[in-house]
Amino acid sequence: MSGVRLKLGMVGGGEGAFIGAVHRMAAAIDGDWQLVAGAFSTDPGRNTRSGDALGLDPARVYASIDALIAGERALPEGERIDAVAIVTPNFLHAPMAIAALEAGFHVLCEKPMAMSVAEAEAIAAAVEASGREFALAFTYCGYPLIEEARARVANGDLGKVRLVQVEYLQGWLSQPVDTDGNKQAEWRTDPARAGIGGCLGDIGTHAFQLAEHVSGLRTDAVCAELTTHVPGRRLDDDVSALLRFDGGPRGTLKVTQVAAGEENGLRLRIHGERGGLEWAQMEPNTLTMRWLDRPIEVLRAGGPGLQPATASMFRTPGGHPEGYIEAFATIYRAFAATIRGSQVWFPGVDDGLRTMRFVEAVVANAGSDVKWSPIDTV
């Protein structure tokens, strides 16, 4: 299948939706994917307009995911979609992913994986039974310098890891915009559509996944506090957690969407016996290495001194910054390569299960008087 674009169908992400356009741009960058079908909105007019704007065959703009699955399966194998991108609110992830997997389609799903651990486990079972691939849009692990950081830790450059600090600071929910017609805020603060975690599920899962991915550690237990600062809001908008990792390392996680004036402040620091590293999403083309016995080392995207695997991830020469869309595209590229048989890593089932167990452990701990709550790995 190398050299032939894979065919993509999209559910959600129609007219007026931010994340749908991001997925489409990311999927298109490397030429691996062609969007050929979709069910973009439950509103018929918006759905039709979305398909028209994207230049799709009207016959392949479907009213629902069920119609999309039935319509695509009716096509010859070489014409139907290869995968479904699910870019809907959280409550639809599990039923849609399971339906697509059972129909024989690969799935790339927005995070968090599901509304609960039970739903995530049901998706995992469907992945195993179907033999299809399942990817999650944990975009930030697609940055090349995140791969460099992960490799430096795995190679032992820092020595034994002792400390992991991750923070993700946003300010866009500092006011009650969820009651003023902001649709993105409305569903993210609605337990029926978002799940048991507000800020926790929306960006806390990103922070947690990144911390475990780069450090190579697995969190054993959490000590956490959930806070809702905006009166009347039904889910948390501020999270603080201590992390206890297997083998003794310790960590902190701070995520909030009410840090007024903050934009998208995702930052990761890891320290070992011999040194530490620091990376920030708003300056993603720089990785800072700090050492006990020599000067600070500043690594730049596309510059010298990078691991071969990192160097191979760049699409442009040094000094031509790559950003969020390119990081997202890296996941789509790896997903395509794996479907074609190359087995390239991308965030998937394990990341989804880990983050959902983290969400449930934080909620349980914050609602009790117990100091530490385990992250169930059964």
Coordinates of C-alpha atoms in Angstrom, one line a residue:
M1 CA 0.0 0.0 0.0
S2 CA 3.1 2.3 0.2
G3 CA 2.6 5.3 -2.1
V4 CA -1.2 4.9 -2.2
R5 CA -3.1 7.3 0.0
L6 CA -5.2 5.7 2.7
K7 CA -8.8 6.7 2.7
L8 CA -10.2 8.5 5.8
G9 CA -13.7 9.1 7.0
M10 CA -14.4 11.6 9.7
V11 CA -17.2 11.7 12.3
G12 CA -17.8 15.1 13.9
G13 CA -15.6 18.1 13.2
G14 CA -17.9 19.9 10.8
E15 CA -18.7 23.6 10.2
G16 CA -17.6 25.7 13.1
A17 CA -15.6 23.0 14.9
F18 CA -12.0 23.7 15.7
I19 CA -10.5 20.2 16.1
G20 CA -12.0 18.8 12.9
A21 CA -10.0 21.3 10.8
V22 CA -6.8 20.5 12.8
H23 CA -7.2 16.8 12.1
R24 CA -7.8 17.4 8.4
M25 CA -4.7 19.5 8.1
A26 CA -2.6 17.1 10.0
A27 CA -3.8 14.1 8.0
A28 CA -3.0 15.9 4.7
I29 CA 0.6 17.1 5.4
D30 CA 2.5 14.0 4.5
G31 CA 0.3 12.8 1.7
D32 CA -0.6 9.5 3.5
W33 CA -4.4 10.2 3.8
Q34 CA -7.2 11.4 1.7
L35 CA -10.5 12.5 3.3
V36 CA -13.3 10.9 1.2
A37 CA -16.3 10.5 3.5
G38 CA -17.8 11.9 6.7
A39 CA -20.7 12.4 9.1
F40 CA -19.7 15.8 10.3
S41 CA -22.8 17.0 12.2
T42 CA -26.2 15.8 13.5
D43 CA -27.6 19.0 12.0
P44 CA -28.4 18.1 8.4
G45 CA -27.7 21.5 7.0
R46 CA -24.4 21.9 8.7
N47 CA -23.4 18.4 7.7
T48 CA -24.2 19.1 4.0
R49 CA -22.4 22.4 4.0
S50 CA -19.4 20.8 5.6
G51 CA -19.2 18.1 2.9
D52 CA -19.6 20.7 0.2
A53 CA -16.9 22.9 1.6
L54 CA -14.5 19.9 1.7
G55 CA -15.3 19.0 -1.9
L56 CA -16.7 15.5 -1.0
D57 CA -19.0 13.4 -3.1
P58 CA -22.5 14.1 -1.6
A59 CA -23.2 10.4 -1.6
R60 CA -20.4 10.0 0.9
V61 CA -21.6 12.7 3.3
Y62 CA -23.6 10.6 5.7
A63 CA -26.2 11.5 8.3
S64 CA -24.7 9.4 11.1
I65 CA -21.8 7.0 11.9
D66 CA -24.2 4.1 11.3
A67 CA -25.0 5.4 7.9
L68 CA -21.3 6.0 7.2
I69 CA -20.4 2.4 8.2
A70 CA -23.2 0.9 6.1
G71 CA -22.5 3.0 3.1
E72 CA -18.7 2.5 3.1
R73 CA -19.0 -1.3 3.7
A74 CA -21.3 -1.5 0.7
L75 CA -18.4 -0.1 -1.5
P76 CA -15.8 -2.4 -3.1
E77 CA -12.8 -2.9 -0.7
G78 CA -10.5 -0.7 -2.7
E79 CA -12.9 2.2 -2.6
R80 CA -14.2 2.2 0.9
I81 CA -12.5 4.1 3.8
D82 CA -9.5 2.5 5.6
A83 CA -10.0 4.4 8.9
V84 CA -12.4 6.6 10.8
A85 CA -11.3 9.7 12.7
I86 CA -13.6 10.4 15.7
V87 CA -13.5 14.1 16.6
T88 CA -16.7 14.3 18.7
P89 CA -17.3 15.1 22.4
N90 CA -16.2 12.4 24.8
F91 CA -19.5 10.6 25.4
L92 CA -19.6 9.4 21.7
H93 CA -16.0 8.0 21.6
A94 CA -16.7 4.5 22.9
P95 CA -19.8 3.6 20.9
M96 CA -18.5 5.1 17.7
A97 CA -15.0 3.5 18.1
I98 CA -16.4 0.1 18.9
A99 CA -18.9 0.3 16.0
A100 CA -16.1 1.3 13.5
L101 CA -13.7 -1.4 14.8
E102 CA -16.3 -4.1 14.6
A103 CA -17.0 -3.1 11.0
G104 CA -13.4 -3.6 10.2
F105 CA -12.1 0.0 10.1
H106 CA -9.1 1.3 11.8
V107 CA -9.8 4.2 14.3
L108 CA -8.0 7.4 15.3
C109 CA -9.9 9.0 18.2
E110 CA -9.8 12.2 20.1
K111 CA -8.7 12.1 23.7
P112 CA -9.7 11.2 26.4
M113 CA -10.3 7.6 25.2
A114 CA -13.8 7.3 26.8
M115 CA -16.0 8.4 29.6
S116 CA -14.7 5.7 32.0
V117 CA -12.3 2.9 32.5
A118 CA -15.0 0.4 31.7
E119 CA -15.7 2.1 28.3
A120 CA -11.9 2.2 27.6
E121 CA -11.6 -1.5 28.4
A122 CA -14.5 -2.2 26.0
I123 CA -12.7 -0.3 23.3
A124 CA -9.5 -2.2 24.0
A125 CA -11.4 -5.5 23.7
A126 CA -12.9 -4.4 20.4
V127 CA -9.4 -3.5 19.1
E128 CA -8.0 -6.9 20.0
A129 CA -11.0 -8.8 18.6
S130 CA -11.0 -6.8 15.3
G131 CA -7.2 -6.8 14.7
R132 CA -7.5 -3.2 13.6
E133 CA -5.3 -0.3 14.7
F134 CA -6.4 2.3 17.3
A135 CA -4.7 5.6 17.8
L136 CA -5.4 8.5 20.2
A137 CA -4.8 12.2 19.5
F138 CA -2.2 12.8 22.3
T139 CA -0.7 15.4 20.0
Y140 CA 2.2 16.6 22.1
C141 CA 4.1 13.4 21.9
G142 CA 4.4 14.0 18.2
Y143 CA 6.8 16.9 18.6
P144 CA 10.4 15.8 17.6
L145 CA 12.0 17.3 20.6
I146 CA 9.7 15.3 22.8
E147 CA 11.1 12.2 21.1
E148 CA 14.6 13.6 21.8
A149 CA 13.7 14.1 25.5
R150 CA 12.3 10.5 25.7
A151 CA 15.3 9.1 24.1
R152 CA 17.7 11.0 26.4
V153 CA 15.9 9.6 29.4
A154 CA 15.8 6.1 28.0
N155 CA 19.5 6.2 27.2
G156 CA 20.3 7.0 30.8
D157 CA 21.7 10.5 30.1
L158 CA 20.1 11.9 33.2
G159 CA 20.9 9.0 35.4
K160 CA 18.1 7.4 37.5
V161 CA 15.1 9.7 37.3
R162 CA 14.0 11.2 40.6
L163 CA 11.6 14.0 39.8
V164 CA 8.9 14.6 37.2
Q165 CA 7.1 17.9 37.0
V166 CA 4.4 18.6 34.4
E167 CA 2.0 21.6 34.2
Y168 CA -0.6 22.6 31.7
L169 CA -2.0 26.1 32.3
Q170 CA -4.8 27.7 30.3
G171 CA -7.0 30.6 31.1
W172 CA -9.9 30.4 28.6
L173 CA -12.4 29.2 31.2
S174 CA -11.7 31.9 33.8
Q175 CA -15.1 33.4 33.1
P176 CA -18.4 31.5 32.9
V177 CA -18.3 31.2 29.1
D178 CA -19.9 27.8 29.3
T179 CA -23.2 29.5 30.1
D180 CA -22.8 32.2 27.4
G181 CA -23.2 30.1 24.3
N182 CA -19.6 28.9 23.8
K183 CA -20.2 25.4 22.5
Q184 CA -16.6 24.2 23.1
A185 CA -17.0 25.3 26.8
E186 CA -20.5 24.0 27.1
W187 CA -19.8 20.3 26.4
R188 CA -16.4 20.3 28.2
T189 CA -18.1 21.3 31.5
D190 CA -21.2 19.0 31.1
P191 CA -20.7 15.7 32.9
A192 CA -23.1 14.0 30.5
R193 CA -20.9 14.8 27.6
A194 CA -17.4 15.2 29.1
G195 CA -17.4 12.6 31.8
I196 CA -16.3 12.8 35.5
G197 CA -13.4 15.1 34.8
G198 CA -13.6 18.6 33.3
C199 CA -10.2 20.2 33.1
L200 CA -8.9 16.8 34.4
G201 CA -10.2 14.9 31.4
D202 CA -9.6 17.7 28.8
I203 CA -6.0 18.7 29.4
G204 CA -5.0 16.6 32.5
T205 CA -4.9 13.5 30.4
H206 CA -2.5 15.3 28.0
A207 CA -0.2 16.2 30.8
F208 CA -0.2 12.8 32.5
Q209 CA 0.3 10.9 29.2
L210 CA 3.3 13.2 28.3
A211 CA 4.9 12.7 31.7
E212 CA 4.7 8.9 31.6
H213 CA 5.7 8.8 27.9
V214 CA 8.9 10.9 28.2
S215 CA 10.0 9.6 31.7
G216 CA 9.3 6.0 30.8
L217 CA 7.8 5.6 34.3
R218 CA 4.4 4.3 35.4
T219 CA 2.5 6.1 38.1
D220 CA 1.7 3.9 41.1
A221 CA -0.6 6.2 43.1
V222 CA -1.9 9.8 43.2
C223 CA -2.7 12.3 45.9
A224 CA -5.0 15.0 44.4
E225 CA -7.2 17.9 44.8
L226 CA -10.0 19.0 42.3
T227 CA -11.3 22.5 42.5
T228 CA -14.1 24.4 40.7
H229 CA -13.4 28.1 40.9
V230 CA -16.2 29.4 38.6
P231 CA -19.5 29.4 40.6
G232 CA -22.1 27.0 39.1
R233 CA -19.7 25.1 37.0
R234 CA -20.4 21.4 37.3
L235 CA -16.9 19.9 36.7
D236 CA -13.4 20.8 37.9
D237 CA -11.5 23.6 36.3
D238 CA -8.3 23.3 38.4
V239 CA -6.3 20.2 39.3
S240 CA -3.3 19.6 41.6
A241 CA -1.8 16.2 42.1
L242 CA 1.2 14.5 43.6
L243 CA 2.4 11.5 41.6
R244 CA 4.2 8.4 43.1
F245 CA 6.0 6.4 40.4
D246 CA 7.0 2.7 40.5
G247 CA 10.5 2.4 41.9
G248 CA 10.5 5.6 44.0
P249 CA 10.5 8.7 41.8
R250 CA 8.1 11.4 42.7
G251 CA 6.2 13.9 40.5
T252 CA 3.8 16.8 40.5
L253 CA 1.0 17.6 38.0
K254 CA -0.7 21.0 37.8
V255 CA -3.4 21.6 35.2
T256 CA -5.9 24.4 35.1
Q257 CA -8.2 26.3 32.7
V258 CA -8.7 29.3 35.0
A259 CA -5.2 30.7 35.0
A260 CA -6.3 34.1 33.6
G261 CA -4.0 35.3 30.8
E262 CA -2.4 31.9 30.2
E263 CA -2.6 30.5 26.6
N264 CA -1.5 26.9 26.2
G265 CA 1.2 26.5 28.8
L266 CA 2.2 22.9 28.7
R267 CA 5.6 22.4 30.3
L268 CA 7.6 19.3 31.3
R269 CA 10.7 19.0 33.6
I270 CA 12.4 15.8 34.4
H271 CA 15.5 15.5 36.7
G272 CA 17.7 12.5 37.4
E273 CA 20.9 11.9 39.4
R274 CA 23.2 13.6 36.9
G275 CA 21.0 16.2 35.1
G276 CA 17.6 17.4 34.0
L277 CA 15.7 18.5 31.0
E278 CA 13.0 21.1 30.2
W279 CA 10.5 21.5 27.3
A280 CA 7.6 23.9 26.8
Q281 CA 4.9 23.5 24.2
M282 CA 4.8 27.2 23.4
E283 CA 8.5 27.0 22.5
P284 CA 8.5 23.5 21.1
N285 CA 11.6 23.7 19.0
T286 CA 13.9 24.1 22.0
L287 CA 14.9 21.4 24.5
T288 CA 17.1 22.5 27.5
M289 CA 19.4 20.0 29.1
R290 CA 20.9 20.9 32.5
W291 CA 23.9 19.2 34.0
L292 CA 25.7 19.0 37.4
D293 CA 29.2 19.1 35.9
R294 CA 29.0 21.2 32.7
P295 CA 27.2 24.1 31.1
I296 CA 23.6 24.1 30.1
E297 CA 23.0 22.4 26.7
V298 CA 20.3 24.0 24.4
L299 CA 19.1 21.7 21.6
R300 CA 17.3 23.2 18.7
A301 CA 14.9 21.6 16.2
G302 CA 16.8 20.5 13.1
G303 CA 20.1 21.4 14.7
P304 CA 23.2 19.4 15.6
G305 CA 23.5 16.9 18.4
L306 CA 20.1 15.2 18.1
Q307 CA 19.4 11.4 18.1
P308 CA 19.0 9.9 14.6
A309 CA 15.4 9.0 15.3
T310 CA 14.7 12.6 16.2
A311 CA 16.5 14.0 13.2
S312 CA 14.4 11.8 10.9
M313 CA 11.1 13.4 12.2
F314 CA 11.7 16.9 10.9
R315 CA 10.1 18.1 7.7
T316 CA 12.0 21.4 7.4
P317 CA 15.6 22.5 7.9
G318 CA 16.8 24.0 11.1
G319 CA 15.5 27.6 11.6
H320 CA 12.2 26.8 10.0
P321 CA 10.0 26.0 13.1
E322 CA 7.5 23.2 13.1
G323 CA 4.6 23.4 15.4
Y324 CA 1.3 21.9 16.6
I325 CA -0.1 20.8 13.2
E326 CA 3.2 19.1 12.3
A327 CA 3.2 17.3 15.7
F328 CA -0.3 16.1 15.0
A329 CA 0.7 15.1 11.5
T330 CA 3.4 12.9 13.0
I331 CA 0.8 10.8 14.7
Y332 CA -1.2 10.4 11.5
R333 CA 2.0 9.5 9.6
A334 CA 2.9 6.8 12.2
F335 CA -0.7 5.5 12.2
A336 CA -0.6 5.2 8.4
A337 CA 2.8 3.5 8.5
T338 CA 1.6 0.9 11.0
I339 CA -1.5 0.2 8.9
R340 CA 0.8 -0.5 6.0
G341 CA 2.8 -2.9 8.2
S342 CA 5.8 -1.0 9.5
Q343 CA 4.8 -0.9 13.2
V344 CA 5.7 2.7 14.1
W345 CA 4.9 3.8 17.6
F346 CA 1.9 6.1 18.2
P347 CA -0.3 6.8 21.2
G348 CA -2.9 4.1 21.4
V349 CA -4.8 1.7 23.7
D350 CA -2.3 1.6 26.5
D351 CA -2.1 5.3 26.7
G352 CA -5.9 5.5 26.7
L353 CA -6.3 3.0 29.5
R354 CA -3.6 4.6 31.6
T355 CA -5.1 8.0 31.3
M356 CA -8.6 6.9 32.1
R357 CA -7.3 5.0 35.2
F358 CA -5.5 8.2 36.2
V359 CA -8.7 10.2 35.8
E360 CA -10.7 7.8 38.0
A361 CA -7.9 7.6 40.6
V362 CA -7.8 11.4 40.9
V363 CA -11.5 11.8 41.2
A364 CA -11.6 9.0 43.8
N365 CA -8.8 10.5 45.8
A366 CA -10.0 14.0 45.7
G367 CA -13.4 12.9 47.0
S368 CA -12.1 11.0 49.9
D369 CA -9.9 11.5 53.0
V370 CA -7.4 8.9 51.8
K371 CA -3.9 10.3 51.3
W372 CA -2.9 8.1 48.3
S373 CA -5.1 6.3 45.8
P374 CA -3.6 3.6 43.6
I375 CA -3.9 3.7 39.8
D376 CA -5.5 0.3 39.1
T377 CA -3.5 -1.6 36.5
V378 CA -5.7 -4.8 36.4

